[in-house]
PDB file of C-alpha atoms in Angstrom:
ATOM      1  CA  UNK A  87      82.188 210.610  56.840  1.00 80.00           C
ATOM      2  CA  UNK A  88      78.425 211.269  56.994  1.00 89.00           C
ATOM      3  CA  UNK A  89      76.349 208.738  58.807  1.00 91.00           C
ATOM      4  CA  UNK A  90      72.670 208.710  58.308  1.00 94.00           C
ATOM      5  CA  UNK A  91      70.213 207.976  61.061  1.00 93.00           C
ATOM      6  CA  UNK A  92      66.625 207.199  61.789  1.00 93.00           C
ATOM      7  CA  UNK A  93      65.341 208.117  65.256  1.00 91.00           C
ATOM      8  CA  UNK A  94      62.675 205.824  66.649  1.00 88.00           C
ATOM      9  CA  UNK A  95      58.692 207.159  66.112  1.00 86.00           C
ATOM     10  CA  UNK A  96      58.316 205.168  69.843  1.00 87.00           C
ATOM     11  CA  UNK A  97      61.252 205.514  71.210  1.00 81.00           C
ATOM     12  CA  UNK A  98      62.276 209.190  71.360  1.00 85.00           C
ATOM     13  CA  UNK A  99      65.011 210.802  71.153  1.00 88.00           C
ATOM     14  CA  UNK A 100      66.521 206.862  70.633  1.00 88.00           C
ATOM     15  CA  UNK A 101      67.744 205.986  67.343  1.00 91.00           C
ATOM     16  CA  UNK A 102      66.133 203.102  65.520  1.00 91.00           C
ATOM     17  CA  UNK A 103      69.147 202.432  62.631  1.00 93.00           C
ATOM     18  CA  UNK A 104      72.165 204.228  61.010  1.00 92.00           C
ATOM     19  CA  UNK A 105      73.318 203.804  57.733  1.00 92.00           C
ATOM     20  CA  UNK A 106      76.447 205.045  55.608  1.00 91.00           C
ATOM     21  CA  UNK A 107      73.369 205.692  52.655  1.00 91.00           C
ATOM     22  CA  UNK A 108      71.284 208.059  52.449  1.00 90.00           C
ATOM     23  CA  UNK A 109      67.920 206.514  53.012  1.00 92.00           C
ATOM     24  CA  UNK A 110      63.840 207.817  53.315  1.00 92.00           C
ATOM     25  CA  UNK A 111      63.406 209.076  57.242  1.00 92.00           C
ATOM     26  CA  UNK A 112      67.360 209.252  57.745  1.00 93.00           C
ATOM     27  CA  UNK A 113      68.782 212.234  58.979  1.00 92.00           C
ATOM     28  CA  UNK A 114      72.418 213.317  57.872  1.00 92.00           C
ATOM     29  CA  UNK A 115      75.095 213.192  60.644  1.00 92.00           C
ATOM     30  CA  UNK A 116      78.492 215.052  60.468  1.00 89.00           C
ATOM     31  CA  UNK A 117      81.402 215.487  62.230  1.00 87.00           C
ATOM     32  CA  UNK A 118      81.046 212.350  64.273  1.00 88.00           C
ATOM     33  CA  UNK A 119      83.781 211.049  66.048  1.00 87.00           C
ATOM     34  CA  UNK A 120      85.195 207.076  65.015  1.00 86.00           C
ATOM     35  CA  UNK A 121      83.663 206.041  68.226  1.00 84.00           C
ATOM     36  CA  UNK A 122      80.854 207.200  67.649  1.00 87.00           C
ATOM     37  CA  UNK A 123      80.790 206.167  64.045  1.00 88.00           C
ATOM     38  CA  UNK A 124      81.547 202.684  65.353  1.00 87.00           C
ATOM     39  CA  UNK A 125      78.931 203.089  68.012  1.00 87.00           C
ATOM     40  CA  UNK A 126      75.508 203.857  65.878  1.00 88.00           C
ATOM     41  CA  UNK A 127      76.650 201.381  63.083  1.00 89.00           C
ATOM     42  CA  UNK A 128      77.097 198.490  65.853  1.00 87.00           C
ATOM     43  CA  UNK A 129      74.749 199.473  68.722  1.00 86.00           C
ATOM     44  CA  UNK A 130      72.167 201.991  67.026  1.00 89.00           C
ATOM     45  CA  UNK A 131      69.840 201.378  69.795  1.00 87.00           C
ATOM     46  CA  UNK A 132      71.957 202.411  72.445  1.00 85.00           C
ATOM     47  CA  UNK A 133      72.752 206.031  71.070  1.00 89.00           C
ATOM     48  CA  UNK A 134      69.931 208.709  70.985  1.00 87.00           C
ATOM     49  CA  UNK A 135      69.674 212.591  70.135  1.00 89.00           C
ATOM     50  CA  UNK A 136      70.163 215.507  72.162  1.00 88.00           C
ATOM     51  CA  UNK A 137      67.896 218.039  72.635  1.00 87.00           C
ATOM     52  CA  UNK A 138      70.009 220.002  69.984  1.00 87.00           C
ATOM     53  CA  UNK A 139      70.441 217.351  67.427  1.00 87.00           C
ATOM     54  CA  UNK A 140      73.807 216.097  68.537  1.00 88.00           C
ATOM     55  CA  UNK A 141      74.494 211.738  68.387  1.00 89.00           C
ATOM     56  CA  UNK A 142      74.893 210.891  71.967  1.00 87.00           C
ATOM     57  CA  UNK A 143      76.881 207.583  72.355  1.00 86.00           C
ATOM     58  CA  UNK A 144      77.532 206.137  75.373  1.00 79.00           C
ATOM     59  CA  UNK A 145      80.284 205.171  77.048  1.00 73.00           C
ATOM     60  CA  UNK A 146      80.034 201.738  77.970  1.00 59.00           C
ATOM     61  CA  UNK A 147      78.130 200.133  74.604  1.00 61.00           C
ATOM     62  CA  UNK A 148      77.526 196.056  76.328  1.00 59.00           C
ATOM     63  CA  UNK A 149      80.097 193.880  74.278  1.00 60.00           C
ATOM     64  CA  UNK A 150      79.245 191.184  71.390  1.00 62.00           C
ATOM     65  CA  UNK A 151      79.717 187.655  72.771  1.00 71.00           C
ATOM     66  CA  UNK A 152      82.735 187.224  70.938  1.00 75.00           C
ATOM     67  CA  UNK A 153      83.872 190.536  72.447  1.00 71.00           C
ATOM     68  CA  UNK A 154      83.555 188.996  75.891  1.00 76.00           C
ATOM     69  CA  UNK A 155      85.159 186.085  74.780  1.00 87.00           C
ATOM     70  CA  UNK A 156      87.897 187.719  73.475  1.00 84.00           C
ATOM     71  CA  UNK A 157      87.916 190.108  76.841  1.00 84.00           C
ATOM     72  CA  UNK A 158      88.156 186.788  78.878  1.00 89.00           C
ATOM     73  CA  UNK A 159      90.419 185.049  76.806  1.00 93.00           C
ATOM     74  CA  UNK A 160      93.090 188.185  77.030  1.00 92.00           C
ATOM     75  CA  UNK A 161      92.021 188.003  81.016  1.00 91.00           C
ATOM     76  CA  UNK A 162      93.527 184.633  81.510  1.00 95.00           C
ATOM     77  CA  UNK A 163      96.098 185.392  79.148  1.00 94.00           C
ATOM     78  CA  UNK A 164      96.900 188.158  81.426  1.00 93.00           C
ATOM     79  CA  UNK A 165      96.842 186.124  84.372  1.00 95.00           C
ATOM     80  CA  UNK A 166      98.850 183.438  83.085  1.00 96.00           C
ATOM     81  CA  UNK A 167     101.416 185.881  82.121  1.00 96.00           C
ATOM     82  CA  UNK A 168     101.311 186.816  85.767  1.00 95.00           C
ATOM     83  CA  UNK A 169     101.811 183.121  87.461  1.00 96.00           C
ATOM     84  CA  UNK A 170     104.903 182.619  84.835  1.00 96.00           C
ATOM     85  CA  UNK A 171     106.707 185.854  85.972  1.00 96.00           C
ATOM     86  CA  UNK A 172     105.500 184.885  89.556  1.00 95.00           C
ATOM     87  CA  UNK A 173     107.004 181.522  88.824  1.00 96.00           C
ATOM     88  CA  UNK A 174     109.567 183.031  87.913  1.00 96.00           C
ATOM     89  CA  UNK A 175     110.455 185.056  90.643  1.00 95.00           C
ATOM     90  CA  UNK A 176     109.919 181.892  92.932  1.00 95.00           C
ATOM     91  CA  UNK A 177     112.798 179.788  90.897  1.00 95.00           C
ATOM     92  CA  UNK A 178     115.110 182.943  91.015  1.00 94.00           C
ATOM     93  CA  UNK A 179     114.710 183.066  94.712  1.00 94.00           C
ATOM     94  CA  UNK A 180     114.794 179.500  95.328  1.00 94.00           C
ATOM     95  CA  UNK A 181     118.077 179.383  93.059  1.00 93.00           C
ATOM     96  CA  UNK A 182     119.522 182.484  95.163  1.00 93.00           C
ATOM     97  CA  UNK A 183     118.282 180.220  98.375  1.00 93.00           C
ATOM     98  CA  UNK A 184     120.069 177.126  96.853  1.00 94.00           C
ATOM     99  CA  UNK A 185     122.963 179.014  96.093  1.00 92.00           C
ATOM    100  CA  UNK A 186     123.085 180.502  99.816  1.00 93.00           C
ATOM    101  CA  UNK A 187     122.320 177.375 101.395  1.00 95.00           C
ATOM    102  CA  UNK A 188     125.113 175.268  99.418  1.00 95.00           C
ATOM    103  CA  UNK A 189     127.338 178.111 100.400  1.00 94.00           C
ATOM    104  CA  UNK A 190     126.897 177.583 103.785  1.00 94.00           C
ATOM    105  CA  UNK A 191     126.920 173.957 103.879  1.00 95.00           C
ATOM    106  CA  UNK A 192     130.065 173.968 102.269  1.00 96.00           C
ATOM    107  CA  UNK A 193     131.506 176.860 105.129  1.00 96.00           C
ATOM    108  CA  UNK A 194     129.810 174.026 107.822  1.00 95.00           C
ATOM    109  CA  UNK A 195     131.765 171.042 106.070  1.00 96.00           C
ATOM    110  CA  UNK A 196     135.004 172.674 106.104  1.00 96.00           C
ATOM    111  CA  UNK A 197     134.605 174.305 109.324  1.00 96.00           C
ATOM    112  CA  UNK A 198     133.785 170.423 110.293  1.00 96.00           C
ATOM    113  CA  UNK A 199     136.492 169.349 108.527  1.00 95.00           C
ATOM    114  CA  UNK A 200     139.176 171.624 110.444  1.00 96.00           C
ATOM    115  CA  UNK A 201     137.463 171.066 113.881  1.00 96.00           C
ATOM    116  CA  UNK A 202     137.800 167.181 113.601  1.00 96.00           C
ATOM    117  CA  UNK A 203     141.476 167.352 112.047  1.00 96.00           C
ATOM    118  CA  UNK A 204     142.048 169.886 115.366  1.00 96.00           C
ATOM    119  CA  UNK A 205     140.456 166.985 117.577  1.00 96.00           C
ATOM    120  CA  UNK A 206     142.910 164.400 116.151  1.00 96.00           C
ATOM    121  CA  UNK A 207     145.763 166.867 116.793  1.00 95.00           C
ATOM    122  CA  UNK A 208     144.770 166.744 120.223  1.00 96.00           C
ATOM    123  CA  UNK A 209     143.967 163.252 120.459  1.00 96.00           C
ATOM    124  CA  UNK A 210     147.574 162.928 119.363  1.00 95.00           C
ATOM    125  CA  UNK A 211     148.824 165.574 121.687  1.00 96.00           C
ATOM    126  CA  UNK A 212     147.446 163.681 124.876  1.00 95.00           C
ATOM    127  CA  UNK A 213     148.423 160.269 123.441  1.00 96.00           C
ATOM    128  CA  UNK A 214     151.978 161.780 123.910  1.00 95.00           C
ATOM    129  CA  UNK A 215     151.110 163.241 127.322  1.00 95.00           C
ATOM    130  CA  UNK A 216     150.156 160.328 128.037  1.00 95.00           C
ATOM    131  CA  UNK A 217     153.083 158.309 127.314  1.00 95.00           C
ATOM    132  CA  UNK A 218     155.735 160.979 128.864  1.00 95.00           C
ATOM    133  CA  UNK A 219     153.410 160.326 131.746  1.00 95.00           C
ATOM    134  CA  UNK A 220     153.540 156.262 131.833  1.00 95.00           C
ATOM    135  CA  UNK A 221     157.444 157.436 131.024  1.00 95.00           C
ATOM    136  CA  UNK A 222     158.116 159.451 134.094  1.00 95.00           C
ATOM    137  CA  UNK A 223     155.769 157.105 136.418  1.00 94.00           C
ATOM    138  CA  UNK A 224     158.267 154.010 135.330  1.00 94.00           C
ATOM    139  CA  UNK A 225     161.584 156.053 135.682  1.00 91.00           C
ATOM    140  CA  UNK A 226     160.113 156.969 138.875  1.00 92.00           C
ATOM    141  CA  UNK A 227     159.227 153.486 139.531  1.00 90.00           C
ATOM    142  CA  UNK A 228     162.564 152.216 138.722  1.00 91.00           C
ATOM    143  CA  UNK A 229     164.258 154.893 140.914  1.00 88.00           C
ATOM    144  CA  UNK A 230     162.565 154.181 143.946  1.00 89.00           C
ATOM    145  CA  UNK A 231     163.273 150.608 143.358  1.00 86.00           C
ATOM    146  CA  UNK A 232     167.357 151.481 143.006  1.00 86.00           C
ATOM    147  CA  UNK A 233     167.292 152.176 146.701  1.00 75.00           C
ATOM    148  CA  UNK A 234     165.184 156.081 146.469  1.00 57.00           C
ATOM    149  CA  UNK A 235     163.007 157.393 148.461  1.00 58.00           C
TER     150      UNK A 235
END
């Protein structure tokens, strides 16, 4: 694709306009690269011509204000993505946490569960000590009351 350009008379070696028609002052550019293409036609003023003749585009042409708009907008797209998968992660660890936790608490009740049913095992256990004891002390009783020592 030829593009045709005008260099500035007051700024030199800047150019003034590009066209894709072959206008009065234009000179005839080929071999241009889409970037540069989209470059003069956009931001003319920003490109100029080198010493030899060759379009010289540069490589940060300042964006439209619905470029920047767009480049913010994709920004805090971007970010937001970021917090969801962040959020994300959070609930998965919080649900591995939950999980864990549960799992332990249920361990801790059972655990609980086995120590108190142990406790009444030995409540029972000395309840029967107990009474063998109160048994012996009143058979002992009784014999030293028969006439023993």
């Amino acid at each position: 694709m030829k593009i045709y350009v005008k260099v500035s008379d007051t700024d030199k070696p800047y150019i003034e306009k590009a066209s894709t028609e072959a206008l009065d002052g234009y000179v005839a550019k080929e071999g241009l690269l889409n970037d540069q293409i989209i470059a003069l036609l956009n931001y003319p003023t920003k490109c100029y011509l080198s010493d030899n003749g060759a379009v010289i585009t540069p490589n940060q042409i300042p964006l439209s204000d619905a470029e920047k708009q767009a480049q913010d907008m994709q920004l805090q797209f971007t970010n937001m993505q970021k917090q969801i998968t962040d959020m994300q992660a959070d609930i998965t660890a919080l649900s591995s946490d939950k999980a864990s936790l549960q799992d332990a608490l249920n361990k801790a009740n059972t655990e609980n569960a086995n120590l108190k049913k142990q406790l009444q095992d030995m409540q029972k256990q000395a309840m029967m000590y107990t009474q063998q004891i109160m048994q012996i002390n009143n058979d002992l009783a009784q014999a030293k009351a028969k006439g023993g020592n």
